[in-house]
C-alpha positions as semicolon CSV with decimal commas, in nm:
position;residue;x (nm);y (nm);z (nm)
1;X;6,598;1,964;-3,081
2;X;6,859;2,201;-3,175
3;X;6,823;2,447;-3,510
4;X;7,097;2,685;-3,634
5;X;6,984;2,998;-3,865
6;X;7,173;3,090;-4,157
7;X;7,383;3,383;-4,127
8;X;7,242;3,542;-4,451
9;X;6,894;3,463;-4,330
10;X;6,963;3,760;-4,028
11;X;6,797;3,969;-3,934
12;X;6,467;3,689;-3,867
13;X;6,170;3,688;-4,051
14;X;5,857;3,913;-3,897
15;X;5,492;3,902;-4,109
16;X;5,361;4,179;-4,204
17;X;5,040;4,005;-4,140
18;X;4,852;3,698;-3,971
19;X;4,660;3,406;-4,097
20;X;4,291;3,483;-4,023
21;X;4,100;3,226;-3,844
22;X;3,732;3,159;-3,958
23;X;3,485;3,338;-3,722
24;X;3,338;2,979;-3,650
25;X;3,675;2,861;-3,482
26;X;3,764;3,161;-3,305
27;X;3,677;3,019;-2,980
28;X;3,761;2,686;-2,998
29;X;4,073;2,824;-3,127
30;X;4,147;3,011;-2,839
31;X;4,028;2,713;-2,595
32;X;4,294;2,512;-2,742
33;X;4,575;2,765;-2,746
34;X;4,462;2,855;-2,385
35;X;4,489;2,451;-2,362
36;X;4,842;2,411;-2,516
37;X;4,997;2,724;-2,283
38;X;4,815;2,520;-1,973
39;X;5,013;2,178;-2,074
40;X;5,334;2,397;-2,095
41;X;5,387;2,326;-2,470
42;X;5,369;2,694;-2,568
43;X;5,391;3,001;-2,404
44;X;5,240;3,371;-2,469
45;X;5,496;3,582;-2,545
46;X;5,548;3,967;-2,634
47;X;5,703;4,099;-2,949
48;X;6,124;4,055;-2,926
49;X;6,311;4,196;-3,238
50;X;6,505;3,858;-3,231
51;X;6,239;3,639;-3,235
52;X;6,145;3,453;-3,588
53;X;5,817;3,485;-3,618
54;X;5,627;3,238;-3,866
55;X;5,228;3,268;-3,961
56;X;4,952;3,013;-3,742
57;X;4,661;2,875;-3,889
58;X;4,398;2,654;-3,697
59;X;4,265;2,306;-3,869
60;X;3,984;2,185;-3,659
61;X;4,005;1,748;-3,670
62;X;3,592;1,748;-3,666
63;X;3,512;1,651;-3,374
64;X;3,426;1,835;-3,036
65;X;3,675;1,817;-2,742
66;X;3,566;1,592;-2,485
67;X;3,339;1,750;-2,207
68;X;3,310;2,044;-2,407
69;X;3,128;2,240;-2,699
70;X;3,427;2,310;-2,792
71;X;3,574;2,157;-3,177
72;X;3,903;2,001;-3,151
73;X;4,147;2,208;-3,323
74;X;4,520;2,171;-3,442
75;X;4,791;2,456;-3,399
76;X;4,959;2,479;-3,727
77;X;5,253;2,687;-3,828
78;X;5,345;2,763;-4,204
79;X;5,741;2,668;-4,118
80;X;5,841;2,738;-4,497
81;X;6,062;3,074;-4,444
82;X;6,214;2,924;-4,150
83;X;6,280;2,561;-4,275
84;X;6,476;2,766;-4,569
85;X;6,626;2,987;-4,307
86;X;6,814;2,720;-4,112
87;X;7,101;2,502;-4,163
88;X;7,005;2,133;-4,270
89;X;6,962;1,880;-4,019
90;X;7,279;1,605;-3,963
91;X;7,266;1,354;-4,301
92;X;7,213;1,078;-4,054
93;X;6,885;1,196;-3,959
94;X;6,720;1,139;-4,316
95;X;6,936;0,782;-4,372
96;X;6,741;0,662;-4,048
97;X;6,383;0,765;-4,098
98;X;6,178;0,578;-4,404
99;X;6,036;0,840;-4,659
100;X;5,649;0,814;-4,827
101;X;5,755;0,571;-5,022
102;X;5,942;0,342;-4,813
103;X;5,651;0,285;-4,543
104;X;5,394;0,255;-4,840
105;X;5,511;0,033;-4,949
106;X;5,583;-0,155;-4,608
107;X;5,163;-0,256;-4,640
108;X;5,126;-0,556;-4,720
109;X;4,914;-0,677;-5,036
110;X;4,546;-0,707;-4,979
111;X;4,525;-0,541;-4,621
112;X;4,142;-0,426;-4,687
113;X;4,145;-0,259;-4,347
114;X;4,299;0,035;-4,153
115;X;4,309;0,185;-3,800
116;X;4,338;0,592;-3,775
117;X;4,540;0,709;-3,505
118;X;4,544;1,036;-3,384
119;X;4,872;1,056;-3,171
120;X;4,794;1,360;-2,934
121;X;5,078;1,646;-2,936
122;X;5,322;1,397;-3,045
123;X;5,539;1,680;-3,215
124;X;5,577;1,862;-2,853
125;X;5,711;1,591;-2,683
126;X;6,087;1,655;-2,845
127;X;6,215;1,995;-2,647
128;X;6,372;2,220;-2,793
129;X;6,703;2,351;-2,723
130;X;6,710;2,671;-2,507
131;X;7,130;2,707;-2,576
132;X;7,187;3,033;-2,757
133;X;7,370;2,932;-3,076
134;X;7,593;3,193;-3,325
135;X;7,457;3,196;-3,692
136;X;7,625;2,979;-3,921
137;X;7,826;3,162;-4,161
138;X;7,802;3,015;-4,515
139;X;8,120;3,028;-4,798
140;X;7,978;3,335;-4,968
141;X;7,834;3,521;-4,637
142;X;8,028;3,808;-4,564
143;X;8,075;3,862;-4,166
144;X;8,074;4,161;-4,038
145;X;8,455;4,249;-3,863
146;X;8,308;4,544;-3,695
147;X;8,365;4,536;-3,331
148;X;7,945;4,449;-3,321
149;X;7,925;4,136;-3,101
150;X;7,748;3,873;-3,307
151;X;7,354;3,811;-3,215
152;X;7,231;3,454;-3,072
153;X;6,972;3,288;-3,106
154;X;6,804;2,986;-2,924
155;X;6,594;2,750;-3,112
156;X;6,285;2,874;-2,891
157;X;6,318;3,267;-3,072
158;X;6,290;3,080;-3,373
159;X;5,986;2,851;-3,273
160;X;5,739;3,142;-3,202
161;X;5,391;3,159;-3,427
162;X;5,112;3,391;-3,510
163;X;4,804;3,298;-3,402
164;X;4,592;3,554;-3,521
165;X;4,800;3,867;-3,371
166;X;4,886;3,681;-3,028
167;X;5,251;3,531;-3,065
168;X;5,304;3,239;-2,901
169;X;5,633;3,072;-2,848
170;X;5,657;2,695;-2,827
171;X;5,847;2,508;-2,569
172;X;5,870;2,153;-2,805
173;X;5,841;2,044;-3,130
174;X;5,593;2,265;-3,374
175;X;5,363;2,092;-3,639
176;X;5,309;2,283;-3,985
């Protein structure tokens, strides 16, 4: 997975603040970040000025991981500055995948019954692109023609989350 940032979305967002997470989760929390950096899907990383940096949160799924005392929890990222921040995926991308709509109403009449799935991580199995990629320069962005080289960015700097003053970068696809 490859994502471009805007030109006049430079320099990347920082926080001035993290999410909080409830005293309750705090260790379960860090169990499953500790779990997610073991698996290689995200990596502790310090500050870099390039880096876009979005807010964590942790949503525990109610039960306890198995073996453990430990609830199972979900790494979430609030994505919304950076989904405005870069350039829209290709068209063909939306044309190929079924909206809400479309798979509701794919259920046939009268199904009474339903299985839940819980697909594990699915999100991290797409990499993303480590390729350092110029901003994309909109109609009314004005580059600058100083002499300043332009600054890169891979998708990773722009992958990288809060979790509760700890930034961690992922290494695959981030759910938010």
């Amino acid at each position: 997975l490859s994502m471009r940032l805007k030109a006049s979305h430079l320099p990347p967002a920082k926080p001035k603040g993290s999410y909080s997470i409830p005293a309750g989760l705090l260790e379960s929390a860090r169990y499953c970040l500790s779990e997610q950096c073991r698996m290689q899907r995200m990596r502790v990383v310090p500050f870099r000025n390039e880096f876009f940096i979005s807010r964590g949160f942790i949503k525990p799924k109610g039960r306890l991981v198995e073996g453990t005392n430990f609830e199972a929890c979900r790494p979430l990222g609030d994505f919304r500055c950076l989904n405005d921040s870069v350039c829209p995926p290709p068209a063909h991308w939306a044309y190929q995948s079924n909206d809400q709509i479309t798979l509701c109403c794919a259920v046939p009449l009268g199904m009474t019954h339903f299985k839940y799935y819980d697909i594990d991580n699915a999100f991290h199995t797409c990499l993303l692109c480590d390729k350092p990629l110029e901003p994309l320069w909109g109609p009314n962005d004005r580059p600058d023609t100083t002499s300043v080289p332009v600054q890169c960015y891979s998708t990773m700097d722009l992958v990288v989350v809060d979790y509760g003053g700890t930034l961690y970068q992922y290494t695959g696809g981030a759910q938010g």
